[in-house]
Amino acid sequence: MRLSKLHVVTLRDDPADAEIPSHRLLARAGYIVKVASGLYTYGPLMWRTLRKVSAIVRSELDREGALELMMPILHPKELWTRSGRWDRYVAEGILFTLKDSKGGEFCLGPTHEEVITSYADQTVTSYKQLPINLYQIQDKFRDEVRPRYGLMRGREFIMMDAYSFDADEEGLDASYKAMDRAYRAAFSRCGLTFRSVQADAGAIGGAGSEEFMVIAEAGEDEILYCEESGYAANVEKATSIPAAAPDGGEPRELEKHSTPGVKSVAELEEFFHLPAAAMAKTVLYSATWPDREAVVAVLMRGDLDVNEVKLAGALDCLAVTLADEETIRRVTGAEVGFAGPIGLPEEVILLADKTLEGRTNLLTGCNETDFHCLNVNLGRDCPRPTFHDLRLARPGERSPDDAGELKQARGIEVGHIFKLGTKYSAAMDATFIAEDGKPRPFVMGCYGIGISRTAQAAVEQNHDEKGIIWPVPIAPFEAVVAIVDVKKSEQVEAGERAYQALLDAGIDVCLDDRRLRAGAKFKDLELLGFPVQFTAGRGAGEDRFEVTPRANGEREELPFDQAVARVIELVQAGRS
Ligand code: ATP
Ligand code: MG
């Protein structure tokens, strides 16, 4: 293909809303053009890359025996009501909903568990048809609160979504492992440096869930990992071994102390000459369910912090937010800073972190302005809270396997694999006849790869100040032949010959035959980021050509045949 006919439109300036390098570069190089917030047109060159990412993902899934199909984007509300997700997703504001001319309600699919479960129910009758793993590559729609970073968080984006159906848990384990293999192979082939991490399994809990993270500064996710043991988890899910707390000893009599103006943990440490780990702070939250709201009091060791994802998981609610001052005053009857577990109204749900289980003689707030209580014993002085892991793990703490220290990194979630179990099949009454002749719900897994996000993540990991450095397997073209001056016949002739020779060798190559000043052309090509460049310039008349790998920019001057051979060699090295 000739760049003169490829509608290459590069910009001189970064778009104002581009905050991270990959977004800046993709927009400036004309790969993506914004339509509205979170909506983009992928230009012809970007579409080549997206098709290559899809092809890689497809081939790895096919290798594991998954089957491609295509489901509708438009979903009837009725399906989502059966799974119980319609109200939840509408309350979260993530669902794009619409009505047909007869008033029937629909949504644009943000994910397809409902549709695929219904498909399996209609087409799979016997255990003999299992296992089966079905996938599609399609646009998904999510009304994200904060669309940003270009393709990273769009409102319409391309996703590979797969769903496995098994007769039992062992089957699910095998399907899950196969997907794990396919993901690793696919992301490696896309030229990404990634790490799989344990992920929050939401309200379903228990079952396995892993996210595939591309390590990058710009990542929206925080990861904690231990080099010694290989433990790695999204901070939403991570656990650790916190520093030990002092032993409170035998329960002593409750004491109330006047603490005028003393509110913060640090102030309390000084006032009582006690370490923060001897305190239980009371953090008040407002929790929301689809049909109700409640105030929640979380007791947390004074030196530790609440993990709001774990809290929402323990409550099985849509969201938790810190209670506002008015709510705090209403339920505690005190100014902010003096909340405690004793004497809270019955409406308040009391939870405590596991690190407080069995602890005695704690220092807490009193629900009375300017007072704190010493020797508080949970269950004796206040209702016994339910204990959960609600703690935010932090870098520097011991990893849960005690093998080493936790370190921190940032990641972009490009894929997610998830053991669903019978959550959807049971809710939607999707069953098959098992070997014993009895109907059983399918044991399911679901799996997603953000195709468009993956393509941008590759740019986030592979660029320099001049532009993009595409990994060969997903580059729009593996190589470019640049004719420096299209008015010079020997350059044109040599360029055309090199282009043809590379095409014949099976290289996905393009020819830059644009009428552009040499400087502008080279700058443009650096921005566009094709992995290898063959340059037919002034030396063409004397059989001197340049070969330049985009990654290191180190030019090599070679005679024609050797230059062509060198391009082939570099591309082939980049393919594997
Ligand atoms: P996130 O936590 O980033 O919002 P998610 O956990 O909601 O993502 P999944 O439902 O697991 O996403 O979707 C599967 C994959 O689809 C993700 O791993 C990600 O790569 C991609 N993805 C999800 N939301 C978006 C989006 N708004 N824009 C682009 N890609 C997305
Ligand atoms: Mg996810």
Coordinates of C-alpha atoms and ligand atoms in Angstrom, one line a residue:
M1 CA 0.0 0.0 0.0
R2 CA 1.1 3.5 -0.8
L3 CA 1.0 6.1 2.0
S4 CA 0.0 8.7 -0.6
K5 CA -3.3 6.9 -0.9
L6 CA -3.6 5.8 2.8
H7 CA -5.2 9.0 4.1
V8 CA -2.4 9.7 6.5
V9 CA -3.3 12.9 8.4
T10 CA -0.9 13.8 11.2
L11 CA -1.3 16.8 13.5
R12 CA 1.3 19.2 14.7
D13 CA -0.2 19.6 18.2
D14 CA -1.5 17.3 20.9
P15 CA -5.2 17.4 21.5
A16 CA -6.1 19.4 24.6
D17 CA -7.7 16.5 26.4
A18 CA -4.8 14.0 25.9
E19 CA -3.2 13.4 29.3
I20 CA -1.0 10.4 28.7
P21 CA 1.6 9.7 26.0
S22 CA -0.3 6.9 24.1
H23 CA -3.4 9.1 23.8
R24 CA -1.3 12.1 22.6
L25 CA 0.6 10.0 20.1
L26 CA -2.4 8.1 18.7
A27 CA -4.3 11.3 18.2
R28 CA -1.4 13.3 16.7
A29 CA -0.6 10.5 14.3
G30 CA -4.2 10.4 13.2
Y31 CA -4.8 6.9 14.3
I32 CA -7.8 7.9 16.3
V33 CA -10.2 10.8 15.9
K34 CA -12.6 11.8 18.6
V35 CA -16.3 11.9 17.9
A36 CA -17.5 12.7 21.4
S37 CA -16.5 11.9 25.0
G38 CA -15.3 8.2 25.0
L39 CA -16.2 7.7 21.3
Y40 CA -13.6 7.5 18.6
T41 CA -13.3 6.7 14.9
Y42 CA -10.4 4.4 14.3
G43 CA -8.6 5.6 11.1
P44 CA -7.6 3.1 8.4
L45 CA -4.1 2.6 9.9
M46 CA -5.5 2.0 13.4
W47 CA -8.0 -0.4 12.1
R48 CA -5.2 -2.5 10.6
T49 CA -3.6 -2.7 14.1
L50 CA -6.9 -3.5 15.8
R51 CA -7.5 -6.3 13.2
K52 CA -4.1 -7.7 14.0
V53 CA -4.7 -7.6 17.7
S54 CA -8.0 -9.4 17.1
A55 CA -6.4 -12.0 14.9
I56 CA -3.8 -12.8 17.5
V57 CA -6.4 -13.2 20.2
R58 CA -8.6 -15.2 17.9
S59 CA -5.8 -17.6 16.9
E60 CA -4.8 -18.2 20.6
L61 CA -8.5 -18.9 21.6
D62 CA -9.1 -21.1 18.6
R63 CA -5.9 -23.1 19.6
E64 CA -7.6 -23.8 23.0
G65 CA -10.7 -25.0 21.3
A66 CA -12.9 -21.9 21.8
L67 CA -15.6 -21.2 19.2
E68 CA -16.3 -17.8 17.7
L69 CA -19.9 -16.7 17.4
M70 CA -21.7 -13.3 17.3
M71 CA -24.5 -12.1 19.5
P72 CA -26.7 -9.1 19.2
I73 CA -25.6 -5.8 20.7
L74 CA -29.2 -4.9 21.5
H75 CA -30.4 -6.8 24.6
P76 CA -34.0 -7.0 25.8
K77 CA -34.5 -5.8 29.4
E78 CA -36.3 -9.0 30.1
L79 CA -33.0 -11.0 30.0
W80 CA -31.3 -8.6 32.3
T81 CA -34.2 -8.7 34.7
R82 CA -33.9 -12.5 34.9
S83 CA -30.3 -12.3 36.0
G84 CA -31.1 -9.5 38.4
R85 CA -28.6 -7.1 36.9
W86 CA -30.9 -4.6 35.2
D87 CA -31.7 -2.5 38.3
R88 CA -28.2 -2.8 39.6
Y89 CA -26.6 -1.6 36.3
V90 CA -29.2 1.2 35.9
A91 CA -28.5 2.3 39.5
E92 CA -24.8 2.3 38.7
G93 CA -25.5 4.4 35.6
I94 CA -23.3 2.2 33.4
L95 CA -26.1 1.0 31.1
F96 CA -27.1 2.7 27.9
T97 CA -30.8 2.0 27.7
L98 CA -33.3 2.7 25.0
K99 CA -36.9 1.9 23.9
D100 CA -38.2 0.5 20.6
S101 CA -41.2 1.9 18.8
K102 CA -43.6 -0.3 20.8
G103 CA -42.2 0.8 24.1
G104 CA -40.1 -2.3 24.7
E105 CA -37.0 -1.6 26.8
F106 CA -33.5 -2.5 25.7
C107 CA -29.9 -1.9 26.5
L108 CA -26.7 -1.8 24.5
G109 CA -24.6 -4.7 25.7
P110 CA -21.9 -3.8 28.2
T111 CA -21.1 -7.5 28.5
H112 CA -23.0 -10.6 27.4
E113 CA -23.5 -13.1 30.3
E114 CA -27.3 -12.9 30.0
V115 CA -27.4 -13.4 26.2
I116 CA -24.9 -16.3 26.2
T117 CA -26.5 -18.0 29.2
S118 CA -29.8 -17.9 27.4
Y119 CA -28.1 -19.2 24.2
A120 CA -26.6 -22.1 26.1
D121 CA -29.9 -22.9 27.7
Q122 CA -31.6 -23.0 24.3
T123 CA -28.9 -25.1 22.6
V124 CA -27.2 -27.3 25.2
T125 CA -29.4 -30.0 26.5
S126 CA -27.0 -32.8 27.6
Y127 CA -23.7 -33.1 29.5
K128 CA -22.5 -34.8 26.3
Q129 CA -22.3 -31.4 24.6
L130 CA -20.0 -30.0 27.3
P131 CA -17.6 -28.4 27.8
I132 CA -18.0 -25.6 25.4
N133 CA -16.3 -22.2 25.2
L134 CA -17.9 -19.5 23.1
Y135 CA -16.5 -16.1 22.3
Q136 CA -17.0 -13.0 20.1
I137 CA -15.1 -9.8 19.3
Q138 CA -17.5 -6.9 19.2
D139 CA -18.2 -3.4 20.3
K140 CA -19.3 -3.0 24.0
F141 CA -21.1 0.0 25.4
R142 CA -20.6 1.4 28.9
D143 CA -21.6 4.9 30.1
E144 CA -18.4 5.3 32.0
V145 CA -18.4 8.0 34.7
R146 CA -15.1 9.2 33.5
P147 CA -14.3 8.3 29.9
R148 CA -10.6 9.3 29.4
Y149 CA -7.2 8.5 28.1
G150 CA -8.4 7.9 24.5
L151 CA -9.2 4.2 23.9
M152 CA -8.2 3.2 27.5
R153 CA -11.6 4.1 28.9
G154 CA -14.1 4.5 26.1
R155 CA -17.9 4.4 26.2
E156 CA -17.9 2.3 23.1
F157 CA -14.9 -0.1 22.8
I158 CA -13.9 -3.4 21.3
M159 CA -13.9 -6.4 23.5
M160 CA -13.3 -10.0 23.1
D161 CA -15.7 -11.7 25.5
A162 CA -15.7 -15.4 26.1
Y163 CA -17.9 -17.7 28.2
S164 CA -17.2 -21.3 29.2
F165 CA -19.8 -23.8 30.1
D166 CA -18.9 -26.9 32.1
A167 CA -20.7 -29.7 33.8
D168 CA -18.7 -29.3 37.1
E169 CA -16.0 -27.4 39.0
E170 CA -13.2 -29.6 37.7
G171 CA -14.3 -28.8 34.1
L172 CA -14.4 -25.1 35.0
D173 CA -10.9 -25.3 36.3
A174 CA -9.7 -26.8 33.0
S175 CA -11.5 -24.2 31.0
Y176 CA -10.1 -21.4 33.1
K177 CA -6.6 -22.7 32.8
A178 CA -6.9 -22.9 29.0
M179 CA -8.0 -19.3 28.9
D180 CA -5.1 -18.3 31.1
R181 CA -2.8 -20.0 28.6
A182 CA -4.4 -18.3 25.7
Y183 CA -4.2 -14.9 27.3
R184 CA -0.5 -15.2 28.1
A185 CA 0.3 -16.3 24.6
A186 CA -1.9 -13.5 23.1
F187 CA -0.4 -10.7 25.2
S188 CA 3.1 -11.9 24.6
R189 CA 2.5 -12.0 20.9
C190 CA 1.2 -8.4 21.1
G191 CA 4.7 -7.4 22.4
L192 CA 3.4 -6.5 25.9
T193 CA 5.1 -6.7 29.2
F194 CA 2.4 -7.8 31.5
R195 CA 1.7 -9.5 34.8
S196 CA -1.3 -11.5 35.9
V197 CA -2.7 -10.5 39.3
Q198 CA -5.4 -11.7 41.7
A199 CA -8.5 -9.6 41.3
D200 CA -11.5 -8.7 43.3
A201 CA -14.2 -11.2 42.5
G202 CA -16.9 -8.8 43.7
A203 CA -19.9 -10.1 45.5
I204 CA -19.5 -13.6 44.1
G205 CA -16.4 -14.1 46.1
G206 CA -14.5 -17.3 46.6
A207 CA -14.1 -18.2 42.9
G208 CA -11.0 -17.4 41.0
S209 CA -10.4 -14.1 39.2
E210 CA -7.3 -12.8 37.6
E211 CA -6.5 -9.6 35.8
F212 CA -3.8 -9.2 33.2
M213 CA -2.0 -5.9 33.7
V214 CA 0.2 -4.1 31.4
I215 CA 2.7 -2.4 33.7
A216 CA 2.8 1.3 33.0
E217 CA 2.9 4.6 34.9
A218 CA -0.4 5.7 33.3
G219 CA -2.2 2.6 34.6
E220 CA -5.4 3.3 36.5
D221 CA -4.9 0.2 38.7
E222 CA -2.6 -0.2 41.6
I223 CA -0.8 -3.5 42.0
L224 CA 1.0 -5.0 45.0
Y225 CA 3.5 -7.8 44.3
C226 CA 6.1 -9.8 46.1
E227 CA 9.3 -10.5 44.1
E228 CA 10.3 -13.4 46.4
S229 CA 7.1 -15.5 46.0
G230 CA 5.5 -14.1 42.9
Y231 CA 2.4 -13.1 44.8
A232 CA 0.6 -10.2 42.9
A233 CA -2.8 -8.7 43.4
N234 CA -4.8 -5.7 42.5
V235 CA -4.8 -3.4 45.6
E236 CA -8.6 -3.8 45.6
K237 CA -8.1 -7.5 46.5
A238 CA -4.6 -7.6 48.0
T239 CA -3.9 -8.9 51.5
S240 CA -0.7 -8.7 53.6
I241 CA 0.6 -9.4 57.0
P242 CA 0.4 -6.1 58.9
A243 CA 2.8 -5.2 61.7
A244 CA 1.8 -6.9 65.0
A245 CA -0.5 -5.1 67.4
P246 CA 0.2 -4.8 71.2
D247 CA -1.5 -7.4 73.4
G248 CA -4.4 -5.7 75.3
G249 CA -4.3 -8.2 78.2
E250 CA -7.3 -9.3 80.2
P251 CA -10.5 -7.1 79.7
R252 CA -10.5 -4.1 82.1
E253 CA -13.2 -1.8 83.1
L254 CA -14.4 0.7 80.5
E255 CA -13.1 4.2 81.1
K256 CA -14.3 7.5 79.6
H257 CA -11.7 10.2 79.2
S258 CA -12.1 13.9 78.4
T259 CA -10.1 14.6 75.2
P260 CA -10.9 18.2 74.3
G261 CA -10.0 18.9 70.6
V262 CA -8.1 15.6 70.3
K263 CA -9.4 13.9 67.2
S264 CA -6.8 12.4 64.8
V265 CA -5.0 9.1 65.4
A266 CA -1.7 11.0 65.7
E267 CA -3.2 13.4 68.4
L268 CA -4.6 10.4 70.3
E269 CA -1.2 8.6 70.2
E270 CA 0.3 11.6 71.9
F271 CA -2.5 12.2 74.4
F272 CA -2.8 8.6 75.6
H273 CA 0.8 7.5 75.0
L274 CA -0.6 4.5 73.1
P275 CA 0.4 3.3 69.6
A276 CA -2.1 3.6 66.8
A277 CA -2.4 -0.2 66.7
A278 CA -4.0 -0.1 70.2
M279 CA -6.9 2.0 68.8
A280 CA -9.9 1.1 66.8
K281 CA -11.0 4.0 64.7
T282 CA -14.7 4.2 63.6
V283 CA -15.1 5.2 59.9
L284 CA -18.7 5.9 58.9
Y285 CA -19.9 5.2 55.3
S286 CA -23.1 5.5 53.4
A287 CA -23.8 2.3 51.5
T288 CA -26.2 2.0 48.6
W289 CA -28.1 -1.0 47.3
P290 CA -30.5 -1.0 44.4
D291 CA -33.5 -0.6 46.7
R292 CA -32.1 1.0 49.9
E293 CA -29.4 2.9 51.7
A294 CA -27.8 2.5 55.1
V295 CA -25.1 4.0 57.3
V296 CA -22.3 1.6 58.0
A297 CA -19.7 1.9 60.8
V298 CA -16.4 0.3 60.1
L299 CA -14.0 -0.4 63.0
M300 CA -10.4 -0.4 61.8
R301 CA -7.2 -0.7 63.6
G302 CA -5.8 2.9 64.2
D303 CA -2.7 2.4 62.0
L304 CA -4.5 0.8 59.1
D305 CA -7.0 2.0 56.4
V306 CA -10.2 0.8 55.0
N307 CA -10.3 -0.8 51.5
E308 CA -13.6 0.4 50.1
V309 CA -13.8 -2.3 47.4
K310 CA -13.5 -5.0 50.1
L311 CA -16.1 -3.1 52.2
A312 CA -18.6 -3.0 49.3
G313 CA -18.0 -6.7 48.7
A314 CA -18.6 -7.6 52.3
L315 CA -21.9 -5.6 52.2
D316 CA -22.8 -6.8 48.7
C317 CA -23.8 -3.3 47.9
L318 CA -23.5 -1.1 44.8
A319 CA -21.3 1.6 46.3
V320 CA -19.9 3.0 49.5
T321 CA -19.0 6.6 50.1
L322 CA -17.7 8.3 53.3
A323 CA -20.6 9.6 55.3
D324 CA -21.1 13.4 55.1
E325 CA -20.7 15.5 58.2
E326 CA -24.5 15.8 58.7
T327 CA -24.9 12.1 58.7
I328 CA -22.0 11.6 61.1
R329 CA -23.5 14.2 63.5
R330 CA -26.9 12.6 63.3
V331 CA -25.9 9.0 64.0
T332 CA -23.1 9.8 66.6
G333 CA -24.7 12.8 68.3
A334 CA -21.2 14.3 68.3
E335 CA -18.9 16.4 66.2
V336 CA -16.8 14.7 63.5
G337 CA -13.8 13.0 65.0
F338 CA -15.4 11.3 68.0
A339 CA -17.3 8.4 66.4
G340 CA -17.2 5.1 68.3
P341 CA -18.9 1.7 68.4
I342 CA -20.7 2.3 71.7
G343 CA -24.4 3.4 71.6
L344 CA -24.8 3.8 67.8
P345 CA -28.4 3.8 66.7
E346 CA -29.7 0.3 65.7
E347 CA -30.0 1.3 62.0
V348 CA -26.2 1.6 61.7
I349 CA -24.6 -1.6 60.4
L350 CA -21.4 -2.4 62.5
L351 CA -18.5 -4.2 60.8
A352 CA -15.0 -4.6 62.0
D353 CA -11.7 -5.6 60.3
K354 CA -10.3 -9.0 61.0
T355 CA -7.3 -7.5 62.7
L356 CA -9.6 -6.5 65.5
E357 CA -11.0 -9.9 66.1
G358 CA -10.1 -11.1 69.7
R359 CA -8.5 -7.8 70.6
T360 CA -9.1 -6.4 74.0
N361 CA -9.1 -3.0 75.8
L362 CA -9.2 -0.8 72.7
L363 CA -9.1 3.0 72.5
T364 CA -12.1 4.3 70.6
G365 CA -14.3 7.3 70.1
C366 CA -17.3 7.8 72.5
N367 CA -19.9 9.3 70.2
E368 CA -19.6 12.3 72.5
T369 CA -17.8 15.5 71.5
D370 CA -14.4 15.8 73.2
F371 CA -14.5 12.3 74.8
H372 CA -12.8 8.9 74.1
C373 CA -13.2 5.5 75.7
L374 CA -10.4 3.3 76.9
N375 CA -10.7 -0.5 77.5
V376 CA -13.4 -1.0 74.9
N377 CA -14.2 -4.6 74.4
L378 CA -16.2 -5.4 71.3
G379 CA -19.3 -7.6 72.1
R380 CA -19.1 -6.5 75.8
D381 CA -19.5 -2.7 75.5
C382 CA -21.2 -2.6 72.1
P383 CA -22.9 -5.2 69.9
R384 CA -20.4 -7.7 68.5
P385 CA -19.6 -6.6 65.0
T386 CA -19.2 -9.0 62.1
F387 CA -15.5 -9.4 61.2
H388 CA -14.3 -9.2 57.6
D389 CA -11.0 -8.5 55.8
L390 CA -11.6 -4.8 55.1
R391 CA -8.1 -3.6 55.3
L392 CA -6.1 -1.9 52.5
A393 CA -2.8 -3.7 52.0
R394 CA 0.1 -1.3 51.6
P395 CA 3.6 -1.5 50.0
G396 CA 6.2 -2.3 52.6
E397 CA 4.0 -4.8 54.5
R398 CA 4.9 -8.5 54.4
S399 CA 3.2 -10.4 51.5
P400 CA 0.5 -12.8 52.7
D401 CA 2.8 -15.8 52.2
D402 CA 5.4 -14.0 54.4
A403 CA 8.0 -14.5 51.7
G404 CA 9.0 -10.9 51.3
E405 CA 7.9 -7.3 51.2
L406 CA 5.1 -6.0 49.0
K407 CA 6.1 -3.6 46.3
Q408 CA 3.9 -1.3 44.3
A409 CA 3.4 -0.8 40.6
R410 CA 0.7 0.7 38.3
G411 CA -1.0 -1.3 35.6
I412 CA -3.5 -1.1 32.8
E413 CA -6.1 -3.9 32.9
V414 CA -6.1 -5.4 29.4
G415 CA -7.8 -8.7 30.3
H416 CA -9.8 -10.4 33.0
I417 CA -10.6 -14.1 33.6
F418 CA -13.3 -15.0 36.0
K419 CA -14.8 -18.1 37.5
L420 CA -18.6 -17.4 37.7
G421 CA -19.7 -20.8 38.9
T422 CA -23.5 -21.0 38.7
K423 CA -24.3 -17.4 39.4
Y424 CA -26.0 -16.7 36.1
S425 CA -27.2 -20.2 35.2
A426 CA -28.9 -20.6 38.5
A427 CA -30.5 -17.1 38.4
M428 CA -31.7 -17.6 34.8
D429 CA -32.5 -21.3 35.3
A430 CA -30.2 -22.4 32.5
T431 CA -29.7 -26.2 32.9
F432 CA -28.5 -29.3 31.2
I433 CA -29.2 -32.9 31.9
A434 CA -26.3 -34.3 33.8
E435 CA -24.9 -37.9 33.6
D436 CA -27.2 -39.0 36.4
G437 CA -30.2 -37.8 34.4
K438 CA -30.9 -34.8 36.6
P439 CA -31.0 -31.2 35.5
R440 CA -28.1 -29.1 36.7
P441 CA -27.1 -25.4 36.2
F442 CA -24.1 -24.8 33.9
V443 CA -20.8 -24.1 35.7
M444 CA -19.6 -21.0 33.9
G445 CA -16.5 -18.8 33.5
C446 CA -16.3 -15.5 31.7
Y447 CA -13.3 -13.9 30.1
G448 CA -12.7 -10.5 28.6
I449 CA -9.9 -8.8 26.6
G450 CA -10.1 -5.1 25.8
I451 CA -8.9 -5.2 22.2
S452 CA -8.9 -1.4 21.7
R453 CA -7.4 -0.9 25.2
T454 CA -4.7 -3.5 24.5
A455 CA -3.7 -1.7 21.3
Q456 CA -3.3 1.6 23.1
A457 CA -1.5 -0.1 26.0
A458 CA 1.1 -1.4 23.5
V459 CA 1.7 2.3 22.6
E460 CA 1.9 3.3 26.2
Q461 CA 4.7 0.7 26.6
N462 CA 6.4 1.3 23.3
H463 CA 7.1 4.9 22.4
D464 CA 9.7 7.6 22.7
E465 CA 9.6 11.4 22.5
K466 CA 9.4 11.2 18.7
G467 CA 6.5 8.9 18.4
I468 CA 5.1 5.4 18.5
I469 CA 7.3 2.3 18.2
W470 CA 4.8 -0.5 17.2
P471 CA 5.7 -4.0 18.2
V472 CA 6.0 -5.8 14.8
P473 CA 3.1 -8.2 15.3
I474 CA 0.5 -5.4 15.7
A475 CA 2.1 -2.6 13.7
P476 CA -0.2 -1.3 10.9
F477 CA 2.7 -2.2 8.6
E478 CA 5.8 -4.2 9.6
A479 CA 8.0 -2.0 7.5
V480 CA 8.0 1.2 5.4
V481 CA 10.0 2.0 2.3
A482 CA 10.6 5.7 2.2
I483 CA 11.3 7.5 -1.0
V484 CA 13.0 10.7 0.2
D485 CA 12.5 12.8 -3.0
V486 CA 9.7 11.6 -5.3
K487 CA 11.0 13.9 -8.1
K488 CA 14.3 11.9 -8.3
S489 CA 13.8 8.9 -10.7
E490 CA 16.6 6.8 -9.3
Q491 CA 15.1 7.1 -5.8
V492 CA 11.6 6.3 -7.1
E493 CA 12.8 3.3 -9.1
A494 CA 14.8 1.9 -6.2
G495 CA 12.0 2.5 -3.7
E496 CA 9.5 0.7 -5.9
R497 CA 11.9 -2.2 -6.4
A498 CA 12.5 -2.5 -2.6
Y499 CA 8.8 -2.3 -2.0
Q500 CA 8.1 -5.1 -4.5
A501 CA 11.0 -7.3 -3.1
L502 CA 9.7 -7.0 0.4
L503 CA 6.1 -7.7 -0.6
D504 CA 7.4 -10.8 -2.4
A505 CA 9.2 -11.9 0.8
G506 CA 5.8 -11.7 2.6
I507 CA 6.5 -8.5 4.5
D508 CA 3.5 -6.4 5.4
V509 CA 5.2 -3.2 3.9
C510 CA 4.0 0.2 2.8
L511 CA 5.6 2.6 0.4
D512 CA 6.0 6.3 1.5
D513 CA 5.7 7.9 -1.9
R514 CA 4.2 11.2 -0.5
R515 CA 5.4 14.5 -1.8
L516 CA 6.8 15.9 1.4
R517 CA 10.0 17.6 2.4
A518 CA 12.6 15.0 3.7
G519 CA 12.5 16.4 7.2
A520 CA 8.7 16.4 7.5
K521 CA 8.6 12.9 6.0
F522 CA 11.0 11.4 8.5
K523 CA 9.3 13.2 11.4
D524 CA 6.0 11.8 10.2
L525 CA 7.3 8.3 9.9
E526 CA 8.8 8.4 13.4
L527 CA 5.5 9.5 14.8
L528 CA 3.6 6.8 12.9
G529 CA 6.0 4.2 14.3
F530 CA 6.5 1.5 11.7
P531 CA 9.1 -0.9 13.1
V532 CA 11.6 -0.9 10.3
Q533 CA 12.4 1.7 7.6
F534 CA 14.1 1.3 4.3
T535 CA 15.2 4.6 3.0
A536 CA 15.9 5.4 -0.7
G537 CA 17.6 8.8 -0.7
R538 CA 20.5 10.6 -2.2
G539 CA 22.7 7.4 -2.2
A540 CA 20.3 5.5 -4.4
G541 CA 22.3 6.3 -7.5
E542 CA 25.4 4.7 -6.0
D543 CA 23.6 1.7 -4.6
R544 CA 23.6 3.0 -1.0
F545 CA 20.4 2.6 1.1
E546 CA 19.6 3.0 4.7
V547 CA 17.9 0.6 7.1
T548 CA 16.6 2.0 10.4
P549 CA 14.9 0.1 13.1
R550 CA 12.4 2.5 14.7
A551 CA 13.2 1.3 18.2
N552 CA 16.8 2.4 18.4
G553 CA 17.1 4.7 15.3
E554 CA 20.5 3.3 14.5
R555 CA 21.0 3.7 10.7
E556 CA 22.9 1.2 8.7
E557 CA 24.0 2.0 5.2
L558 CA 23.9 -1.0 2.8
P559 CA 23.8 -1.9 -0.9
F560 CA 20.3 -2.7 -2.2
D561 CA 20.2 -6.5 -1.8
Q562 CA 21.7 -6.4 1.6
A563 CA 19.4 -3.6 2.7
V564 CA 16.4 -5.6 1.6
A565 CA 17.7 -8.7 3.3
R566 CA 18.3 -6.7 6.5
V567 CA 14.7 -5.4 6.6
I568 CA 13.4 -9.0 6.2
E569 CA 15.7 -10.2 9.0
L570 CA 14.7 -7.4 11.4
V571 CA 10.9 -7.9 10.7
Q572 CA 11.2 -11.7 11.2
A573 CA 13.1 -11.2 14.4
G574 CA 10.3 -8.9 15.6
R575 CA 7.5 -11.3 14.7
S576 CA 8.5 -13.8 17.3
Ligands
ATP1 P1 -12.3 -1.4 34.5 O1 -12.0 -1.9 35.9 O2 -11.0 -0.9 33.8 O3 -13.4 -0.5 34.4 P2 -13.7 -3.8 34.0 O4 -13.2 -4.6 35.1 O5 -15.0 -3.2 34.3 O6 -12.7 -2.7 33.6 P3 -14.3 -6.1 32.4 O7 -15.8 -6.1 32.6 O8 -13.5 -7.0 33.1 O9 -13.8 -4.6 32.7 O10 -14.0 -6.1 30.8 C1 -13.0 -6.9 30.2 C2 -12.0 -6.0 29.6 O11 -12.5 -5.0 28.7 C3 -11.1 -5.3 30.6 O12 -10.1 -6.1 31.1 C4 -10.6 -4.1 29.7 O13 -9.4 -4.5 29.0 C5 -11.7 -3.8 28.7 N1 -12.5 -2.6 29.1 C6 -13.4 -2.5 30.1 N2 -13.9 -1.3 30.1 C7 -13.4 -0.6 29.1 C8 -13.6 0.7 28.6 N3 -14.4 1.5 29.2 N4 -12.8 1.1 27.5 C9 -12.0 0.2 26.9 N5 -11.7 -1.0 27.4 C10 -12.5 -1.5 28.5
MG2 MG -12.3 -6.4 35.0

